[in-house]
Tab-separated table of C-alpha atoms and ligand atoms in Angstrom:
chain	number	residue	atom	x	y	z
A	1	UNK	CA	0.000	0.000	0.000
A	2	UNK	CA	2.879	2.311	0.757
A	3	UNK	CA	6.448	2.276	-0.504
A	4	UNK	CA	9.650	3.310	1.189
A	5	UNK	CA	12.747	3.653	-0.995
A	6	UNK	CA	16.133	3.272	0.640
A	7	UNK	CA	19.521	4.244	-0.680
A	8	UNK	CA	22.758	3.765	1.225
A	9	UNK	CA	20.951	3.370	4.513
A	10	UNK	CA	18.677	6.377	4.153
A	11	UNK	CA	15.057	6.793	3.134
A	12	UNK	CA	14.984	8.907	-0.011
A	13	UNK	CA	11.358	8.526	-1.046
A	14	UNK	CA	8.153	7.349	0.595
A	15	UNK	CA	4.406	7.580	0.238
A	16	UNK	CA	1.359	5.794	-1.149
A	17	UNK	CA	2.443	3.219	-3.764
A	18	UNK	CA	0.615	4.892	-6.649
A	19	UNK	CA	2.267	8.208	-5.896
A	20	UNK	CA	5.805	6.849	-5.518
A	21	UNK	CA	5.471	4.748	-8.678
A	22	UNK	CA	3.951	7.425	-10.893
A	23	UNK	CA	5.448	10.606	-9.449
A	24	UNK	CA	8.668	9.669	-7.679
A	25	UNK	CA	10.312	12.633	-6.020
A	26	UNK	CA	13.836	11.268	-5.958
A	27	UNK	CA	16.107	10.594	-8.925
A	28	UNK	CA	17.068	7.234	-7.411
A	29	UNK	CA	13.437	6.061	-7.374
A	30	UNK	CA	13.094	7.082	-11.025
A	31	UNK	CA	16.192	5.023	-11.837
A	32	UNK	CA	14.833	1.955	-10.074
A	33	UNK	CA	11.519	2.209	-11.892
A	34	UNK	CA	13.264	2.742	-15.218
A	35	UNK	CA	15.413	-0.359	-14.652
A	36	UNK	CA	12.432	-2.695	-14.212
A	37	UNK	CA	11.952	-4.943	-17.230
A	38	UNK	CA	9.013	-3.943	-19.396
A	39	UNK	CA	6.997	-5.863	-21.932
A	40	UNK	CA	7.141	-2.956	-24.378
A	41	UNK	CA	10.944	-3.308	-24.522
A	42	UNK	CA	10.600	-5.916	-27.267
A	43	UNK	CA	9.912	-3.130	-29.787
A	44	UNK	CA	13.259	-1.475	-29.125
A	45	UNK	CA	15.009	-4.829	-29.081
A	46	UNK	CA	13.650	-6.075	-32.417
A	47	UNK	CA	14.324	-2.764	-34.109
A	48	UNK	CA	17.963	-2.725	-33.081
A	49	UNK	CA	19.030	-6.329	-33.501
A	50	UNK	CA	17.472	-7.877	-36.583
A	51	UNK	CA	20.472	-6.894	-38.698
A	52	UNK	CA	22.815	-8.954	-36.559
A	53	UNK	CA	21.091	-12.296	-36.863
A	54	UNK	CA	22.045	-14.717	-39.576
A	55	UNK	CA	18.847	-15.753	-41.280
A	56	UNK	CA	18.649	-18.718	-43.576
A	57	UNK	CA	22.089	-20.138	-42.723
A	58	UNK	CA	22.823	-23.223	-40.670
A	59	UNK	CA	21.584	-22.521	-37.139
A	60	UNK	CA	24.188	-22.846	-34.387
A	61	UNK	CA	21.959	-25.268	-32.477
A	62	UNK	CA	19.166	-27.467	-33.714
A	63	UNK	CA	17.243	-29.921	-31.562
A	64	UNK	CA	14.761	-32.391	-33.015
A	65	UNK	CA	12.125	-34.296	-31.097
A	66	UNK	CA	14.286	-34.048	-27.997
A	67	UNK	CA	12.900	-36.033	-25.066
A	68	UNK	CA	14.026	-36.699	-21.516
A	69	UNK	CA	12.194	-39.142	-19.286
A	70	UNK	CA	13.216	-39.390	-15.635
A	71	UNK	CA	12.322	-42.552	-13.741
A	72	UNK	CA	10.456	-41.735	-10.528
A	73	UNK	CA	11.232	-43.521	-7.281
A	74	UNK	CA	8.613	-46.084	-6.267
A	75	UNK	CA	5.977	-44.856	-3.862
A	76	UNK	CA	5.282	-41.570	-5.628
A	77	UNK	CA	1.813	-42.614	-6.669
A	78	UNK	CA	0.955	-44.412	-9.870
A	79	UNK	CA	3.441	-42.665	-12.121
A	80	UNK	CA	6.676	-44.499	-12.760
A	81	UNK	CA	8.326	-41.807	-14.833
A	82	UNK	CA	8.224	-38.115	-15.620
A	83	UNK	CA	8.694	-36.695	-19.089
A	84	UNK	CA	10.586	-33.486	-18.310
A	85	UNK	CA	11.220	-32.611	-21.972
A	86	UNK	CA	8.711	-33.963	-24.461
A	87	UNK	CA	9.606	-34.136	-28.172
A	88	UNK	CA	10.912	-30.558	-28.371
A	89	UNK	CA	12.167	-29.284	-31.726
A	90	UNK	CA	13.713	-25.835	-32.074
A	91	UNK	CA	16.742	-24.000	-33.374
A	92	UNK	CA	18.990	-21.163	-32.274
A	93	UNK	CA	20.219	-18.971	-35.131
A	94	UNK	CA	23.686	-17.511	-35.134
A	95	UNK	CA	23.798	-14.169	-33.385
A	96	UNK	CA	20.341	-14.345	-31.896
A	97	UNK	CA	18.897	-14.689	-28.428
A	98	UNK	CA	16.295	-17.393	-28.162
A	99	UNK	CA	14.446	-17.107	-24.878
A	100	UNK	CA	12.956	-20.233	-23.347
A	101	UNK	CA	10.112	-19.408	-20.989
A	102	UNK	CA	7.695	-21.389	-18.889
A	103	UNK	CA	6.661	-21.884	-15.298
A	104	UNK	CA	8.912	-23.503	-12.763
A	105	UNK	CA	9.072	-27.226	-13.529
A	106	UNK	CA	8.204	-26.814	-17.215
A	107	UNK	CA	11.506	-28.399	-18.279
A	108	UNK	CA	13.632	-25.353	-19.123
A	109	UNK	CA	16.761	-26.374	-17.218
A	110	UNK	CA	16.518	-29.967	-18.385
A	111	UNK	CA	16.318	-28.752	-21.992
A	112	UNK	CA	19.401	-26.575	-21.422
A	113	UNK	CA	21.340	-29.454	-19.896
A	114	UNK	CA	20.405	-31.721	-22.789
A	115	UNK	CA	21.530	-29.158	-25.363
A	116	UNK	CA	24.910	-28.812	-23.631
A	117	UNK	CA	25.196	-32.600	-23.311
A	118	UNK	CA	25.259	-32.431	-19.511
A	119	UNK	CA	22.322	-34.821	-19.504
A	120	UNK	CA	21.723	-37.809	-21.787
A	121	UNK	CA	18.589	-37.537	-23.908
A	122	UNK	CA	16.083	-40.406	-23.858
A	123	UNK	CA	15.450	-39.825	-27.563
A	124	UNK	CA	15.759	-37.170	-30.224
A	125	UNK	CA	18.823	-35.395	-31.528
A	126	UNK	CA	20.962	-32.293	-31.018
A	127	UNK	CA	23.210	-30.711	-33.590
A	128	UNK	CA	25.742	-27.964	-33.027
A	129	UNK	CA	27.147	-25.924	-35.930
A	130	UNK	CA	25.886	-28.533	-38.365
A	131	UNK	CA	27.340	-31.533	-36.536
A	132	UNK	CA	25.202	-34.180	-34.838
A	133	UNK	CA	26.433	-34.176	-31.226
A	134	UNK	CA	23.696	-36.352	-29.700
A	135	UNK	CA	26.052	-39.230	-29.001
A	136	UNK	CA	29.403	-37.474	-28.940
A	137	UNK	CA	31.694	-38.851	-26.225
A	138	UNK	CA	35.134	-38.546	-24.655
A	139	UNK	CA	37.677	-36.146	-26.075
A	140	UNK	CA	35.394	-34.956	-28.885
A	141	UNK	CA	32.737	-33.960	-26.368
A	142	UNK	CA	35.388	-32.314	-24.204
A	143	UNK	CA	36.628	-30.235	-27.126
A	144	UNK	CA	33.068	-29.166	-27.833
A	145	UNK	CA	32.883	-27.753	-24.321
A	146	UNK	CA	35.140	-24.927	-25.453
A	147	UNK	CA	32.519	-23.793	-27.884
A	148	UNK	CA	29.523	-23.605	-25.585
A	149	UNK	CA	29.201	-22.566	-21.988
A	150	UNK	CA	26.587	-22.226	-19.290
A	151	UNK	CA	25.904	-19.383	-16.855
A	152	UNK	CA	23.768	-20.356	-13.878
A	153	UNK	CA	21.289	-18.471	-11.730
A	154	UNK	CA	23.164	-18.387	-8.519
A	155	UNK	CA	26.810	-17.463	-8.935
A	156	UNK	CA	27.260	-18.117	-5.244
A	157	UNK	CA	26.570	-21.814	-5.707
A	158	UNK	CA	28.382	-22.119	-9.018
A	159	UNK	CA	31.602	-20.339	-7.966
A	160	UNK	CA	33.943	-22.282	-5.700
A	161	UNK	CA	34.244	-20.114	-2.553
A	162	UNK	CA	37.851	-21.194	-1.981
A	163	UNK	CA	39.136	-19.932	-5.304
A	164	UNK	CA	40.149	-16.345	-6.015
A	165	UNK	CA	38.371	-14.445	-8.765
A	166	UNK	CA	41.467	-14.774	-10.950
A	167	UNK	CA	41.558	-18.539	-10.427
A	168	UNK	CA	37.861	-18.810	-11.185
A	169	UNK	CA	38.098	-16.813	-14.392
A	170	UNK	CA	41.138	-18.705	-15.655
A	171	UNK	CA	40.122	-22.209	-14.565
A	172	UNK	CA	38.679	-23.111	-17.994
A	173	UNK	CA	41.988	-22.065	-19.609
A	174	UNK	CA	43.919	-24.185	-17.138
A	175	UNK	CA	41.712	-27.222	-17.677
A	176	UNK	CA	42.238	-26.982	-21.440
A	177	UNK	CA	45.971	-26.386	-20.956
A	178	UNK	CA	45.876	-22.969	-22.604
A	179	UNK	CA	48.768	-20.581	-22.100
A	180	UNK	CA	51.088	-20.335	-19.125
A	181	UNK	CA	50.736	-18.709	-15.745
A	182	UNK	CA	51.546	-15.196	-16.920
A	183	UNK	CA	49.446	-15.295	-20.097
A	184	UNK	CA	46.499	-16.599	-18.081
A	185	UNK	CA	46.944	-13.777	-15.571
A	186	UNK	CA	46.915	-11.302	-18.421
A	187	UNK	CA	43.782	-12.900	-19.813
A	188	UNK	CA	42.087	-12.648	-16.396
A	189	UNK	CA	42.709	-8.901	-16.442
A	190	UNK	CA	41.320	-8.569	-19.997
A	191	UNK	CA	38.239	-10.625	-19.216
A	192	UNK	CA	37.532	-8.761	-15.992
A	193	UNK	CA	37.725	-5.503	-17.970
A	194	UNK	CA	35.350	-6.843	-20.617
A	195	UNK	CA	32.716	-7.671	-18.020
A	196	UNK	CA	33.373	-4.356	-16.241
A	197	UNK	CA	34.484	-5.759	-12.918
A	198	UNK	CA	35.997	-2.990	-10.782
A	199	UNK	CA	39.805	-3.012	-10.449
A	200	UNK	CA	41.332	-4.935	-7.595
A	201	UNK	CA	38.818	-7.791	-7.571
A	202	UNK	CA	41.042	-10.509	-9.016
A	203	UNK	CA	42.703	-11.406	-5.732
A	204	UNK	CA	39.444	-11.568	-3.818
A	205	UNK	CA	37.119	-14.461	-3.037
A	206	UNK	CA	33.498	-14.757	-4.250
A	207	UNK	CA	31.958	-13.960	-0.856
A	208	UNK	CA	33.691	-10.569	-0.907
A	209	UNK	CA	31.750	-9.559	-4.038
A	210	UNK	CA	28.198	-8.320	-4.561
A	211	UNK	CA	25.660	-10.491	-6.401
A	212	UNK	CA	26.048	-8.483	-9.593
A	213	UNK	CA	29.848	-8.663	-9.424
A	214	UNK	CA	29.698	-12.422	-8.909
A	215	UNK	CA	27.500	-12.763	-11.976
A	216	UNK	CA	30.064	-10.730	-13.940
A	217	UNK	CA	32.710	-13.219	-12.776
A	218	UNK	CA	30.525	-16.127	-13.936
A	219	UNK	CA	30.168	-14.452	-17.336
A	220	UNK	CA	33.917	-13.740	-17.603
A	221	UNK	CA	34.598	-17.381	-16.804
A	222	UNK	CA	32.114	-18.516	-19.425
A	223	UNK	CA	33.841	-16.291	-21.996
A	224	UNK	CA	37.395	-17.412	-21.167
A	225	UNK	CA	37.556	-20.019	-23.947
A	226	UNK	CA	35.917	-17.699	-26.461
A	227	UNK	CA	32.741	-19.755	-26.982
A	228	UNK	CA	30.183	-19.233	-29.745
A	229	UNK	CA	27.120	-20.168	-27.756
A	230	UNK	CA	26.039	-19.412	-24.197
A	231	UNK	CA	23.198	-20.907	-22.221
A	232	UNK	CA	22.034	-18.541	-19.503
A	233	UNK	CA	19.799	-20.382	-17.049
A	234	UNK	CA	17.914	-17.785	-14.980
A	235	UNK	CA	21.211	-15.883	-15.005
A	236	UNK	CA	19.705	-12.569	-13.917
A	237	UNK	CA	16.733	-13.853	-11.907
A	238	UNK	CA	18.372	-13.459	-8.512
A	239	UNK	CA	19.545	-9.877	-9.115
A	240	UNK	CA	17.708	-6.697	-8.163
A	241	UNK	CA	16.310	-4.702	-11.077
A	242	UNK	CA	19.048	-2.110	-11.436
A	243	UNK	CA	21.844	-4.703	-11.333
A	244	UNK	CA	19.763	-6.938	-13.609
A	245	UNK	CA	19.531	-4.131	-16.180
A	246	UNK	CA	23.329	-3.682	-16.068
A	247	UNK	CA	23.968	-7.391	-16.624
A	248	UNK	CA	21.450	-7.508	-19.491
A	249	UNK	CA	23.194	-4.535	-21.097
A	250	UNK	CA	26.550	-6.280	-20.679
A	251	UNK	CA	25.226	-9.484	-22.292
A	252	UNK	CA	23.851	-7.458	-25.185
A	253	UNK	CA	27.173	-5.682	-25.713
A	254	UNK	CA	29.131	-8.963	-25.586
A	255	UNK	CA	26.715	-10.509	-28.053
A	256	UNK	CA	27.345	-7.734	-30.569
A	257	UNK	CA	31.111	-7.708	-30.112
A	258	UNK	CA	31.593	-11.459	-30.256
A	259	UNK	CA	28.662	-12.542	-32.408
A	260	UNK	CA	27.473	-14.800	-29.622
A	261	UNK	CA	24.274	-16.809	-29.751
A	262	UNK	CA	22.283	-17.132	-26.541
A	263	UNK	CA	19.769	-19.599	-25.219
A	264	UNK	CA	18.270	-17.433	-22.517
A	265	UNK	CA	16.202	-19.273	-19.952
A	266	UNK	CA	13.924	-17.333	-17.677
A	267	UNK	CA	10.518	-17.427	-16.067
A	268	UNK	CA	10.301	-13.621	-16.344
A	269	UNK	CA	8.562	-12.354	-19.497
A	270	UNK	CA	9.675	-8.802	-18.734
A	271	UNK	CA	13.297	-9.906	-19.011
A	272	UNK	CA	12.418	-11.757	-22.223
A	273	UNK	CA	11.043	-8.555	-23.726
A	274	UNK	CA	14.343	-6.835	-22.931
A	275	UNK	CA	16.570	-9.527	-24.422
A	276	UNK	CA	14.927	-11.951	-26.821
A	277	UNK	CA	14.807	-12.029	-30.600
A	278	UNK	CA	12.649	-15.143	-30.563
A	279	UNK	CA	10.785	-16.911	-27.794
A	280	UNK	CA	10.045	-20.586	-27.147
A	281	UNK	CA	7.297	-21.360	-24.637
A	282	UNK	CA	7.490	-24.615	-22.671
A	283	UNK	CA	4.635	-26.164	-20.731
A	284	UNK	CA	4.951	-29.537	-18.994
A	285	UNK	CA	7.991	-30.263	-21.179
A	286	UNK	CA	6.213	-29.553	-24.457
A	287	UNK	CA	6.918	-26.672	-26.794
A	288	UNK	CA	3.558	-24.929	-27.035
A	289	UNK	CA	4.611	-21.877	-29.007
A	290	UNK	CA	7.735	-20.520	-30.710
A	291	UNK	CA	8.091	-17.323	-32.679
A	292	UNK	CA	9.498	-13.826	-33.004
A	293	UNK	CA	9.435	-11.864	-29.764
A	294	UNK	CA	7.217	-9.205	-31.325
A	295	UNK	CA	4.656	-11.806	-32.353
A	296	UNK	CA	4.689	-13.553	-28.973
A	297	UNK	CA	4.092	-10.277	-27.151
A	298	UNK	CA	1.534	-8.726	-29.476
A	299	UNK	CA	-0.330	-11.796	-30.737
A	300	UNK	CA	0.337	-14.851	-28.555
A	301	UNK	CA	-1.326	-17.914	-30.033
A	302	UNK	CA	-1.669	-19.919	-26.837
A	303	UNK	CA	-3.711	-19.245	-23.729
A	304	UNK	CA	-0.718	-20.373	-21.651
A	305	UNK	CA	1.507	-17.720	-23.257
A	306	UNK	CA	-1.138	-15.043	-22.617
A	307	UNK	CA	-1.256	-16.105	-18.989
A	308	UNK	CA	2.550	-15.772	-18.656
A	309	UNK	CA	2.415	-12.316	-20.245
A	310	UNK	CA	-0.404	-11.166	-18.001
A	311	UNK	CA	1.610	-12.234	-14.964
A	312	UNK	CA	4.210	-9.512	-15.696
A	313	UNK	CA	3.764	-6.485	-13.455
A	314	UNK	CA	2.968	-3.428	-15.521
A	315	UNK	CA	4.298	0.039	-14.788
A	316	UNK	CA	2.606	3.187	-15.865
A	317	UNK	CA	5.616	5.396	-15.179
B	1	ADP	N1	17.413	-35.436	-12.226
B	1	ADP	C1	16.073	-35.453	-12.177
B	1	ADP	N2	15.391	-36.559	-11.758
B	1	ADP	C2	14.043	-36.586	-11.719
B	1	ADP	N3	13.256	-35.541	-12.089
B	1	ADP	C3	13.867	-34.418	-12.510
B	1	ADP	C4	15.284	-34.303	-12.569
B	1	ADP	N4	15.607	-33.054	-13.028
B	1	ADP	C5	14.418	-32.424	-13.235
B	1	ADP	N5	13.386	-33.239	-12.927
B	1	ADP	C6	11.956	-32.899	-13.059
B	1	ADP	O1	11.732	-32.483	-14.389
B	1	ADP	C7	10.802	-31.405	-14.432
B	1	ADP	C8	11.419	-30.222	-15.133
B	1	ADP	O2	12.428	-29.689	-14.310
B	1	ADP	P1	13.358	-28.462	-14.768
B	1	ADP	O3	13.903	-28.772	-16.104
B	1	ADP	O4	14.314	-28.186	-13.688
B	1	ADP	O5	12.268	-27.299	-14.898
B	1	ADP	P2	12.467	-25.703	-14.907
B	1	ADP	O6	13.899	-25.406	-15.140
B	1	ADP	O7	11.564	-25.239	-16.019
B	1	ADP	O8	11.979	-25.213	-13.581
B	1	ADP	C9	10.402	-31.124	-13.003
B	1	ADP	O9	9.183	-31.788	-12.722
B	1	ADP	C10	11.535	-31.728	-12.196
B	1	ADP	O10	11.101	-32.133	-10.939
B	2	MG	MG1	15.296	-24.267	-14.024
């Protein structure tokens, strides 16, 4: 009913919610409101990024009829298995961001893990840059891991707390035997600059960094081997809106500079509007709708998609 806005320990704005949201008195409140993801952002996004995407060519990733069935432990009722991903077919074009949306439990993370070959599919196929990788094993699979990387939701869980930021960023280089100590150190500095980490962070440990800084470290680490394709699984979902907006801007900039393709997983349609070129909608493991972001937001074909869109908080400011 009422909102109190705090900045650096002090109240800078307060009042009835409608008043603070529509007529904020403090610049900081205006910034926070402006940083919140908006559905209308898809218009700006599509206008500015269509030129970058490679249409018609071989997509970087193509999955066909991909299915993952998990056996369920006995005693969980009648069902013996759960189909987490159910005959999903889609592709990611070079240079684009394909968002995968759906409620919690709809199969988004399982799909991501299948695409990156972190999970074995029950059936169906995955190809990467024109090569069938469904059954790739051993050294060939390992070499592929240079070319695609994953960024997770919670950088606190995915970053080893006992390693310094420099060690974390350069670990992929070390594990692929790239460079020597001094060249890796140099690379850590370059990467930390590219993700706009403040100076002096490289010797620190993850728990000495803010959430946004930790996510920058996770992104730097994912970029260390110069991949072509990134899977971002709820990578900004745990961040507050102003930090979220900064990370989204960083991802956008990196995409342009490096011609990266993203599979961007999120439950937040507002974030999708800010980042996606195309959108795939998952429900109970099935792909119910897939199309250009503009089409999904202005003319969703499925009731389920409409429901997800309506769940996004709207701002009048
Ligand atoms: N290793 C697993 N074993 C059994 N069930 C799993 C496993 N991983 C995921 N699931 C189930 O698969 C479904 C999809 O999960 P997930 O892909 O994590 O969904 P999302 O990322 O969309 O929240 C859920 O019902 C989940 O409980
Ligand atoms: Mg998930």
